[in-house]
PDB file of C-alpha atoms in Angstrom:
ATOM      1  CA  UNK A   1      36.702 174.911 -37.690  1.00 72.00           C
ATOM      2  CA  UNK A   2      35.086 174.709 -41.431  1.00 84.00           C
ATOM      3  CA  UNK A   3      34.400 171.529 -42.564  1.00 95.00           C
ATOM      4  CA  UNK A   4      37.399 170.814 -45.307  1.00 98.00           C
ATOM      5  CA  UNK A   5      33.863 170.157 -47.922  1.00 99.00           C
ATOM      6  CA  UNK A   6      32.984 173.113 -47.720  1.00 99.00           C
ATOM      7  CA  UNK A   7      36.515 174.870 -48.865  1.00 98.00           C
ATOM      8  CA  UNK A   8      36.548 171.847 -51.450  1.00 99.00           C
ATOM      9  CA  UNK A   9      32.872 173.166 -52.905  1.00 99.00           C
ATOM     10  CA  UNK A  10      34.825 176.777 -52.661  1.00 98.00           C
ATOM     11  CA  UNK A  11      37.377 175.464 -54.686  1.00 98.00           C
ATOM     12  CA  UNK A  12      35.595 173.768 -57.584  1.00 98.00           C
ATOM     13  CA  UNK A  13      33.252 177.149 -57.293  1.00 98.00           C
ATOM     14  CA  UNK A  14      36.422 178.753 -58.557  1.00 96.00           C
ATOM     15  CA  UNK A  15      37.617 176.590 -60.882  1.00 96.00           C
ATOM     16  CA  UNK A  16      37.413 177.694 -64.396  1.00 93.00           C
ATOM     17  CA  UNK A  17      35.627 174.810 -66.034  1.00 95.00           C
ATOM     18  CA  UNK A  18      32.161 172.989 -65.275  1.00 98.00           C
ATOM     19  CA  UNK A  19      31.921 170.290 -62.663  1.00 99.00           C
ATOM     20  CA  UNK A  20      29.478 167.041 -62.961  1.00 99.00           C
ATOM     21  CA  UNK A  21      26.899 166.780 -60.099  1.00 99.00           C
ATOM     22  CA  UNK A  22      25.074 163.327 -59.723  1.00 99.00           C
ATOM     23  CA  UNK A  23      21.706 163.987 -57.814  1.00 99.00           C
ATOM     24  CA  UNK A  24      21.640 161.304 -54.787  1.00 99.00           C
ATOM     25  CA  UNK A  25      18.501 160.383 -52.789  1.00 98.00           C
ATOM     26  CA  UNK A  26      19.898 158.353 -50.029  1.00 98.00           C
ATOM     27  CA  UNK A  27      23.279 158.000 -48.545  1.00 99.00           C
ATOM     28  CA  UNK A  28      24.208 154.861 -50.565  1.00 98.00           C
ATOM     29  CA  UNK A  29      23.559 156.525 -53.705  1.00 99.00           C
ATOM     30  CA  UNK A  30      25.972 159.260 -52.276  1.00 99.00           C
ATOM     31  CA  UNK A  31      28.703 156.424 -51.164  1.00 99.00           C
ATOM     32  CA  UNK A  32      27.956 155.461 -55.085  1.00 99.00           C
ATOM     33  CA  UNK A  33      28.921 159.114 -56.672  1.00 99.00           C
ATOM     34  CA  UNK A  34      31.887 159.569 -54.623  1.00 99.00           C
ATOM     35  CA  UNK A  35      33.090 155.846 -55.376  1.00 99.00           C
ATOM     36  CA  UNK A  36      32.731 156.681 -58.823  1.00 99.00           C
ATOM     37  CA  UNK A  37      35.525 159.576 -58.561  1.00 99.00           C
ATOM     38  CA  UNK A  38      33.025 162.585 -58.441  1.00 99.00           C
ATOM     39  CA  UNK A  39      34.350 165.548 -56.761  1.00 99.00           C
ATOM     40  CA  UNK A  40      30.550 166.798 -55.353  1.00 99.00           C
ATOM     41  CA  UNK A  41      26.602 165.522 -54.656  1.00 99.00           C
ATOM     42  CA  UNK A  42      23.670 166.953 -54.818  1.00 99.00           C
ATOM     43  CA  UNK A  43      21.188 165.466 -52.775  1.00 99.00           C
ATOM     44  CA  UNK A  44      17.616 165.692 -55.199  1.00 97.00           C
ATOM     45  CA  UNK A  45      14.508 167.277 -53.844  1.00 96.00           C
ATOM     46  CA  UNK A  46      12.071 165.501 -55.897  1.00 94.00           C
ATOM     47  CA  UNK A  47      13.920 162.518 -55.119  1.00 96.00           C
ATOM     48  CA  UNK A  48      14.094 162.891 -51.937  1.00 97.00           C
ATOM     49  CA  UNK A  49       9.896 163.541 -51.922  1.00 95.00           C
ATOM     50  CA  UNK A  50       9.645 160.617 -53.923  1.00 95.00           C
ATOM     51  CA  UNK A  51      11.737 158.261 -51.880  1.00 95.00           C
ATOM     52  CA  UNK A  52      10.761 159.563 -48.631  1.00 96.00           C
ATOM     53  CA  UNK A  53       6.735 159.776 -49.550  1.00 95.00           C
ATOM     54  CA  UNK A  54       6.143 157.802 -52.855  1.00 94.00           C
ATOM     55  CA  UNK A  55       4.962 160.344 -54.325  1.00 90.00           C
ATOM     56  CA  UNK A  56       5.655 163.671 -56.746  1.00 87.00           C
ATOM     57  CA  UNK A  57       7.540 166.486 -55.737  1.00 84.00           C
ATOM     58  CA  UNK A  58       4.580 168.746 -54.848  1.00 84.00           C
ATOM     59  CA  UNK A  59       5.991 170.426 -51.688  1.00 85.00           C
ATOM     60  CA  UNK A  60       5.542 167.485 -48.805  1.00 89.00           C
ATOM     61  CA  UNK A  61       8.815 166.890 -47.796  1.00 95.00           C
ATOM     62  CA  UNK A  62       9.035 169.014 -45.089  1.00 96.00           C
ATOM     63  CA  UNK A  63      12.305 170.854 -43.340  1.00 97.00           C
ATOM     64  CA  UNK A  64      12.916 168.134 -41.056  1.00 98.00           C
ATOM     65  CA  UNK A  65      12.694 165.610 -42.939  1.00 98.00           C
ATOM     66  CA  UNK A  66      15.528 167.402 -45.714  1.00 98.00           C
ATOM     67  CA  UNK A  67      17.625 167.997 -42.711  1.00 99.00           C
ATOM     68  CA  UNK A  68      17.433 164.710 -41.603  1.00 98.00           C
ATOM     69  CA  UNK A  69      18.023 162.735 -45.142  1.00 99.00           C
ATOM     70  CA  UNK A  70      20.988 165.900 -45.325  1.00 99.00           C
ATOM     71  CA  UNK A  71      22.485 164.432 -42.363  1.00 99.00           C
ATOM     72  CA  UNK A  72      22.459 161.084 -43.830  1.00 99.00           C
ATOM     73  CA  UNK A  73      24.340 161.836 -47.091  1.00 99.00           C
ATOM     74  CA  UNK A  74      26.918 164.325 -45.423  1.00 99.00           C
ATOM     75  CA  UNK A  75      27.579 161.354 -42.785  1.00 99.00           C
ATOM     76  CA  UNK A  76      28.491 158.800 -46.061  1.00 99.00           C
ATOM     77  CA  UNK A  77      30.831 160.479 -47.693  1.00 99.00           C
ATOM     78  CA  UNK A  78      33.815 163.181 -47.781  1.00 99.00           C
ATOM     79  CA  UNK A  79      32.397 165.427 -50.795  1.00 99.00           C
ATOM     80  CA  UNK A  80      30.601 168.133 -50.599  1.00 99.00           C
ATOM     81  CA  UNK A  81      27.143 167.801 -50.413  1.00 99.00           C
ATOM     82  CA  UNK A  82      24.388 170.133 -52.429  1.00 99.00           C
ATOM     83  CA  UNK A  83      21.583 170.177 -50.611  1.00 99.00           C
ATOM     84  CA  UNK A  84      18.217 171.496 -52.455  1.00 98.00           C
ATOM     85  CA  UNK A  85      16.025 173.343 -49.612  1.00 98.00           C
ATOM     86  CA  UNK A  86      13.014 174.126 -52.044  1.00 96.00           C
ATOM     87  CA  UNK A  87      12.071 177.301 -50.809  1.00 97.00           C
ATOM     88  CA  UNK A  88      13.535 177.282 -47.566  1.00 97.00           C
ATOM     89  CA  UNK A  89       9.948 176.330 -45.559  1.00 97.00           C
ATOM     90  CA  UNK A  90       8.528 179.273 -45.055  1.00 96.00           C
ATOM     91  CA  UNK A  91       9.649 183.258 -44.783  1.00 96.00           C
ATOM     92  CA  UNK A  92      12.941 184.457 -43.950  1.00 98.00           C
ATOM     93  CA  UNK A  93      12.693 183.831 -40.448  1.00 98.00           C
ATOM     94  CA  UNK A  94      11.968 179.936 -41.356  1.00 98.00           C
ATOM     95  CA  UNK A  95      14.870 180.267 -44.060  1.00 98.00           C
ATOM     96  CA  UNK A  96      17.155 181.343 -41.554  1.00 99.00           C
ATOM     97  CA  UNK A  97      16.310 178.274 -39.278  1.00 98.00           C
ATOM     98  CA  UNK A  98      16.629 176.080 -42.063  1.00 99.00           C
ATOM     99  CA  UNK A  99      20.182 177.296 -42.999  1.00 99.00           C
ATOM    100  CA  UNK A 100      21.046 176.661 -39.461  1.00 99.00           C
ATOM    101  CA  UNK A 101      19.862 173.382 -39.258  1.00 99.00           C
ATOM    102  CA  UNK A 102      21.556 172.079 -42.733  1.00 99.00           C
ATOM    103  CA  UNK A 103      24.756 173.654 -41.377  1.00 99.00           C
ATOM    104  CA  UNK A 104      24.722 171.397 -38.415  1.00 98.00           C
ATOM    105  CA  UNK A 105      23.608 168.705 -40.514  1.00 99.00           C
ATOM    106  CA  UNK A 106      27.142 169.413 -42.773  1.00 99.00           C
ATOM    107  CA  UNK A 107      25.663 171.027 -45.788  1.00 99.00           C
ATOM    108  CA  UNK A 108      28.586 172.386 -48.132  1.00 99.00           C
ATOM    109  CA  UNK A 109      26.210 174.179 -50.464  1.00 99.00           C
ATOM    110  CA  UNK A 110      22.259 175.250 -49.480  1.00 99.00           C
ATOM    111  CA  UNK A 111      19.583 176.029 -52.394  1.00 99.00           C
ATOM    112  CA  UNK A 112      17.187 177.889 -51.883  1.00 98.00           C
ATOM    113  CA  UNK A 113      14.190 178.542 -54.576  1.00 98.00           C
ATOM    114  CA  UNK A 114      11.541 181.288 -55.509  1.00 97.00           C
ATOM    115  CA  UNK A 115       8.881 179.245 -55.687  1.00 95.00           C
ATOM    116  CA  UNK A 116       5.453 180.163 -53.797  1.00 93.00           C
ATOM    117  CA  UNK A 117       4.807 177.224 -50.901  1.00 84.00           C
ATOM    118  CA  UNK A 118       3.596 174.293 -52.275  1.00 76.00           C
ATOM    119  CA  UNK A 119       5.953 174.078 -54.553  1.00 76.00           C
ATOM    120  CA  UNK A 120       5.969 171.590 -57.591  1.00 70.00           C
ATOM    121  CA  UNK A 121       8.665 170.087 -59.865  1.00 68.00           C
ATOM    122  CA  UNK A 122      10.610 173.103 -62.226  1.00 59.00           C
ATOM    123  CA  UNK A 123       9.831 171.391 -64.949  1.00 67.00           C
ATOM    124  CA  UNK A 124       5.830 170.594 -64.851  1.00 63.00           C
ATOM    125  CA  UNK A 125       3.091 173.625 -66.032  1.00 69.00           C
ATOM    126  CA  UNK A 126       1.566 175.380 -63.221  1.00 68.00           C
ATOM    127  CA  UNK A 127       3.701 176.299 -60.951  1.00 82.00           C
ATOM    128  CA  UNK A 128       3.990 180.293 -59.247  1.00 93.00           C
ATOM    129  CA  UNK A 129       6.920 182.047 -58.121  1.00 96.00           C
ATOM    130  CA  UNK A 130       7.057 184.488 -55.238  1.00 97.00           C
ATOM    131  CA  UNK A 131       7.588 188.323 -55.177  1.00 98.00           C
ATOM    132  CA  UNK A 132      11.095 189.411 -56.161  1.00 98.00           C
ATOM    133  CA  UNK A 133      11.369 191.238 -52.811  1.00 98.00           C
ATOM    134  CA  UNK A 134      10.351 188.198 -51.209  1.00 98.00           C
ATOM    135  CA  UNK A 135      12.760 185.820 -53.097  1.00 98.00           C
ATOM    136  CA  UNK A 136      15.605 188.301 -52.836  1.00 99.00           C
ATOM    137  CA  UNK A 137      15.026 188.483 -48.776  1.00 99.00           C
ATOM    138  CA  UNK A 138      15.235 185.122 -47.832  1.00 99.00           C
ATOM    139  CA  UNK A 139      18.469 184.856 -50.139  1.00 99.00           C
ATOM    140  CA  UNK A 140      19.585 187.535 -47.778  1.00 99.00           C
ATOM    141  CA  UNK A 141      18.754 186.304 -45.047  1.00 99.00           C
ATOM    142  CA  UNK A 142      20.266 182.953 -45.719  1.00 99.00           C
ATOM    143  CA  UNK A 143      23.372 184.743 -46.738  1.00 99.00           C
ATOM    144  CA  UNK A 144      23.722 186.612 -43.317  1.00 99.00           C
ATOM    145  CA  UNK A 145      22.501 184.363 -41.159  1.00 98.00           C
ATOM    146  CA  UNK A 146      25.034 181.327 -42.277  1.00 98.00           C
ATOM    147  CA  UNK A 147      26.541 180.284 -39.171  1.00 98.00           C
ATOM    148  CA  UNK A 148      30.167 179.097 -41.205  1.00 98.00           C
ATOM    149  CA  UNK A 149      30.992 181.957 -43.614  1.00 98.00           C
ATOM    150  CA  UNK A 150      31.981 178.929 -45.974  1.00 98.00           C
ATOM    151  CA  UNK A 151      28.518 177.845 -46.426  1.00 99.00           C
ATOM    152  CA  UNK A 152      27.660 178.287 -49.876  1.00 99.00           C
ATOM    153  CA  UNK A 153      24.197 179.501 -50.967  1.00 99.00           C
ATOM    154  CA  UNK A 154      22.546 179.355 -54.200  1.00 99.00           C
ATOM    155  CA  UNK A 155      19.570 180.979 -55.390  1.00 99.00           C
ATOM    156  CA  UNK A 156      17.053 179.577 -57.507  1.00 98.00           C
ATOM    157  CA  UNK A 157      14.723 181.020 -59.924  1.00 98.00           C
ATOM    158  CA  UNK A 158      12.422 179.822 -61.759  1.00 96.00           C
ATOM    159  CA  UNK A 159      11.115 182.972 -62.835  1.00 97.00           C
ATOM    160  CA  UNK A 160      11.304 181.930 -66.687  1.00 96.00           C
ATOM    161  CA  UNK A 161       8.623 179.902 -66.739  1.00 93.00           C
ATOM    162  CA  UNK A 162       5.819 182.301 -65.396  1.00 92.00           C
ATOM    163  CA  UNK A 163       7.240 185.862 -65.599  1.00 96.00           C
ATOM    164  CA  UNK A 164       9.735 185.776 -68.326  1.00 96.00           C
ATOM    165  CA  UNK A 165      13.778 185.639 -69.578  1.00 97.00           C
ATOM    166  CA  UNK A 166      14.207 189.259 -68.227  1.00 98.00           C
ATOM    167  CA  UNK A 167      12.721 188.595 -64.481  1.00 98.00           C
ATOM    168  CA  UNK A 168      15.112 185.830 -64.002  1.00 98.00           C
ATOM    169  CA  UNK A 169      18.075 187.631 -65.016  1.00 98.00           C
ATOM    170  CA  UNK A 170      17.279 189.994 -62.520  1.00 99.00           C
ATOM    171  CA  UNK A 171      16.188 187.811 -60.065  1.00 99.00           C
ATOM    172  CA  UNK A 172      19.759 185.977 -60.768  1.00 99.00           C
ATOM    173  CA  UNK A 173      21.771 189.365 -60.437  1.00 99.00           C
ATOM    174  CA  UNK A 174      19.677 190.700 -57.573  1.00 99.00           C
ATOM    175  CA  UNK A 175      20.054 187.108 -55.914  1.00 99.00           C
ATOM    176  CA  UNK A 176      24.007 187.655 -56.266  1.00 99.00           C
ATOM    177  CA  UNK A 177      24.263 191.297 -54.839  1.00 99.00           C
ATOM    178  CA  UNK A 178      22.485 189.979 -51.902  1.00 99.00           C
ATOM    179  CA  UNK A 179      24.788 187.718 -51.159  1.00 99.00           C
ATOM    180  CA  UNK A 180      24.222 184.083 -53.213  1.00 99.00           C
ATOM    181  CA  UNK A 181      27.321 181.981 -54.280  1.00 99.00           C
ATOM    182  CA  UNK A 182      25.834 180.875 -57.381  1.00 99.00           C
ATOM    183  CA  UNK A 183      22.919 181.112 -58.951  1.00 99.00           C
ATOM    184  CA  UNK A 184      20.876 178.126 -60.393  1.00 98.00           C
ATOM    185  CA  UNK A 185      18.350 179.435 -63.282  1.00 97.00           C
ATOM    186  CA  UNK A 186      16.011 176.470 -64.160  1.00 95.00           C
ATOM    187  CA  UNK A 187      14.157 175.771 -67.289  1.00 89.00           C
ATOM    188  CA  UNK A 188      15.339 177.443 -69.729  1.00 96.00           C
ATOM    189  CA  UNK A 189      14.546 175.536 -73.344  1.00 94.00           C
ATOM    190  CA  UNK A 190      17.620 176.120 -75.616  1.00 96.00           C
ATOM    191  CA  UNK A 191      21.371 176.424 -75.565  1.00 97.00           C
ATOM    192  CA  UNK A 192      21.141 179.786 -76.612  1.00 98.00           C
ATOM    193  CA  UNK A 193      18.768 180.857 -73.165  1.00 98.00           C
ATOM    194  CA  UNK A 194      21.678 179.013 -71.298  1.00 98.00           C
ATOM    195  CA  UNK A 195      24.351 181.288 -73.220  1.00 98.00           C
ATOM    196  CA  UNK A 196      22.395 184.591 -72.840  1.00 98.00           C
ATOM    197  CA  UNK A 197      22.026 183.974 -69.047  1.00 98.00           C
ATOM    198  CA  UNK A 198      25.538 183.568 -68.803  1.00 98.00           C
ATOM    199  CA  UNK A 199      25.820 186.244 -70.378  1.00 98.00           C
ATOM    200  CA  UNK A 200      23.528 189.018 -68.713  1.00 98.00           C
ATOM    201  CA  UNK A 201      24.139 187.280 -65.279  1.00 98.00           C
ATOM    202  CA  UNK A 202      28.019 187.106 -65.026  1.00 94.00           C
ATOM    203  CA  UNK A 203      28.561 185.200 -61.776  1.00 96.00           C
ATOM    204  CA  UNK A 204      29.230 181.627 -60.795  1.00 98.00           C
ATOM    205  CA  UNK A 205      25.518 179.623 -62.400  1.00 99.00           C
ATOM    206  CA  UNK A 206      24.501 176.052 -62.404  1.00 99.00           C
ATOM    207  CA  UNK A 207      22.447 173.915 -64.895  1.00 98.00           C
ATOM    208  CA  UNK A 208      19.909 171.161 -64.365  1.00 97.00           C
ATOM    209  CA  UNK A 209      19.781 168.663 -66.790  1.00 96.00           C
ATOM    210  CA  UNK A 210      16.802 166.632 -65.685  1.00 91.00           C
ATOM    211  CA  UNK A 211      15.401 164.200 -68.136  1.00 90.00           C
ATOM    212  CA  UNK A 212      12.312 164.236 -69.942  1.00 81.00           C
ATOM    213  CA  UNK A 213      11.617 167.932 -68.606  1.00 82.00           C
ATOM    214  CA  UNK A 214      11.458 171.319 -70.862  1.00 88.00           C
ATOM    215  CA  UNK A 215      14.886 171.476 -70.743  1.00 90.00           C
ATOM    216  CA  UNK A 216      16.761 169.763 -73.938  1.00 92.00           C
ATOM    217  CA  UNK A 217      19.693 167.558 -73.052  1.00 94.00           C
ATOM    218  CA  UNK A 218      22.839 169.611 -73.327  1.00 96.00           C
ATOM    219  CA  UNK A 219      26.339 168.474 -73.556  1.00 96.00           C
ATOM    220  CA  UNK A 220      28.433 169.496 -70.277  1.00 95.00           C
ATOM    221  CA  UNK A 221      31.507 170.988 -72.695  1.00 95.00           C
ATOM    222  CA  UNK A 222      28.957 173.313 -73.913  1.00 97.00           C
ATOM    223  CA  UNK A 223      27.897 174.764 -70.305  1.00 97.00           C
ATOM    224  CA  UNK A 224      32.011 174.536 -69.773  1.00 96.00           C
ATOM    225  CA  UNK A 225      32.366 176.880 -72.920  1.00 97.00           C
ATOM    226  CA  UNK A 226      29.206 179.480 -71.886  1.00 97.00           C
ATOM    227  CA  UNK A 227      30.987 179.623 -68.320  1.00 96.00           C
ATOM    228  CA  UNK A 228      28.656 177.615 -66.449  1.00 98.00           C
ATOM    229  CA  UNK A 229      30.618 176.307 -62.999  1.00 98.00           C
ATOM    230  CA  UNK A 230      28.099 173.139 -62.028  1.00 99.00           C
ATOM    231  CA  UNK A 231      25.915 170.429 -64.294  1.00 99.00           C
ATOM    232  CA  UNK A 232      23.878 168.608 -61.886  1.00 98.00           C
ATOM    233  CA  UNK A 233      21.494 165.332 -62.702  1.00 98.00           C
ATOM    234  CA  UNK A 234      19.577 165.151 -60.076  1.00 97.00           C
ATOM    235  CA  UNK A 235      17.432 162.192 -60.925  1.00 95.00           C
ATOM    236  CA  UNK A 236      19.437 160.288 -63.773  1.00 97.00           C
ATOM    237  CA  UNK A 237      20.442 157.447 -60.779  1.00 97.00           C
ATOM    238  CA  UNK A 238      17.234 157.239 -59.348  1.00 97.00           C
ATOM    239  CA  UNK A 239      15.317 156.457 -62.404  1.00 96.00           C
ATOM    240  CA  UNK A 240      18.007 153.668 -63.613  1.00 97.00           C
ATOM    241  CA  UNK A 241      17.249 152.026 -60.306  1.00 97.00           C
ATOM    242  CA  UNK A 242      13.818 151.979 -60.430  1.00 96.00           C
ATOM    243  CA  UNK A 243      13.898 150.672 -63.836  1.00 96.00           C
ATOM    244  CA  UNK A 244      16.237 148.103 -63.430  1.00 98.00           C
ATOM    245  CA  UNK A 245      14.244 147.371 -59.877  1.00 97.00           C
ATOM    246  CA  UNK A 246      11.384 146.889 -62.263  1.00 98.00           C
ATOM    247  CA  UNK A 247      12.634 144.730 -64.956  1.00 97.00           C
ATOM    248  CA  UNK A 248      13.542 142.482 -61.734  1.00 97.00           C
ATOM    249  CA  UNK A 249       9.873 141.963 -60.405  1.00 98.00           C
ATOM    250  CA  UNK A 250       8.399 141.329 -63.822  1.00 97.00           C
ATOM    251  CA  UNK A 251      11.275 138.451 -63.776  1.00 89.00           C
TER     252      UNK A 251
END
């Protein structure tokens, strides 16, 4: 039977309009978003890296420890849960395994990124992205290997940083033809990159905005009116915490 958060993540998938995504790092921050009358979470990468290990999202957090915080977050509440798999842990055959695991773990949506292994944060210099071949196999893979047919996967690209606008449109069409959901381009650095994308890749796409990375901070009606489906901030919650947990201590 599918779990009744997955056909919910369907549903806002098809809903004209752009949905909010809070980025949660632990399963009271999740019990937090959905309190708060938010219809999804997405449980944060870097923030799970930086919870889990103290330190930057370089690529530590390995695939059983995601799983494992996954499980967590889909156990607290009865929204869907995003779950970002960086670049899946490996090749295909690892993606595959790790699709398999976050669907047992109750997963609505599964990201997977084209990123070469370590990966860093989207928004710092340096970082390499993989082959398109590569990138576009383990998006197949994923795709066909998803045990519940209402597992939703987006692909990831963050081609636009080190290979340019017209690679990640491609990689974002290819990434749909093999069988992505959605597609979640990262880092562009205007409002008019966001409305071009939307334009040249026409299917379901989500938009980060992360604060203080290349990224400028958009307002969500704008994504609405370029088409964009999901706005996640994946760290906005964790960094008020840690602030406030700091003005505490120097109390």
């Amino acid at each position: 039977m599918t779990d009744p958060r997955r056909e919910k993540f369907r549903t806002l998938l098809g809903r004209p309009g752009v949905t909010l995504v809070p980025g949660a790092h632990d399963a009271l921050t999740a019990r937090l978003i959905e309190a708060k009358g938010f219809e999804a979470v997405y449980m944060t990468g870097g923030g799970t890296a930086v919870a889990l290990t103290g330190l930057p999202d370089n690529g530590l957090v390995t695939a059983s420890e995601t799983v494992m915080n996954a499980r967590y977050l889909a156990d607290a509440v009865s929204i869907p849960l995003i779950v970002d798999a960086d670049t899946g842990y490996g090749n295909a055959v690892n993606v595959v395994r790790t699709v398999r695991d976050l669907d047992r773990a109750g997963a609505a949506c599964i990201q997977i990124e084209d990123q070469v292994s370590p990966k860093r944060c989207g928004h710092l210099p340096g970082k390499e992205v993989v082959g398109r071949a590569e990138f576009i196999g383990k998006i197949r893979a994923a795709a066909d290997h998803r045990p519940d047919p209402a597992l939703a996967i987006m692909a990831r690209t963050d081609a636009r940083a080190t290979r340019g606008f017209e690679e990640a449109v491609a990689r974002g069409n290819e990434a749909l033809a093999a069988g992505a959901d959605l597609v979640f381009i990262e880092a562009l650095e205007s409002p008019e990159e966001f409305a071009a994308y939307a334009r040249r890749c026409p299917g379901p796409l989500l938009a980060n905005m992360t604060e203080f990375g290349k990224t400028p901070l958009i307002p969500a009606r704008e994504f609405g009116q370029m088409g964009y489906r999901f706005v996640i901030f994946p760290a906005s919650a964790l960094r008020v915490m840690l602030r406030a947990a700091s003005e505490l201590l120097d109390e």
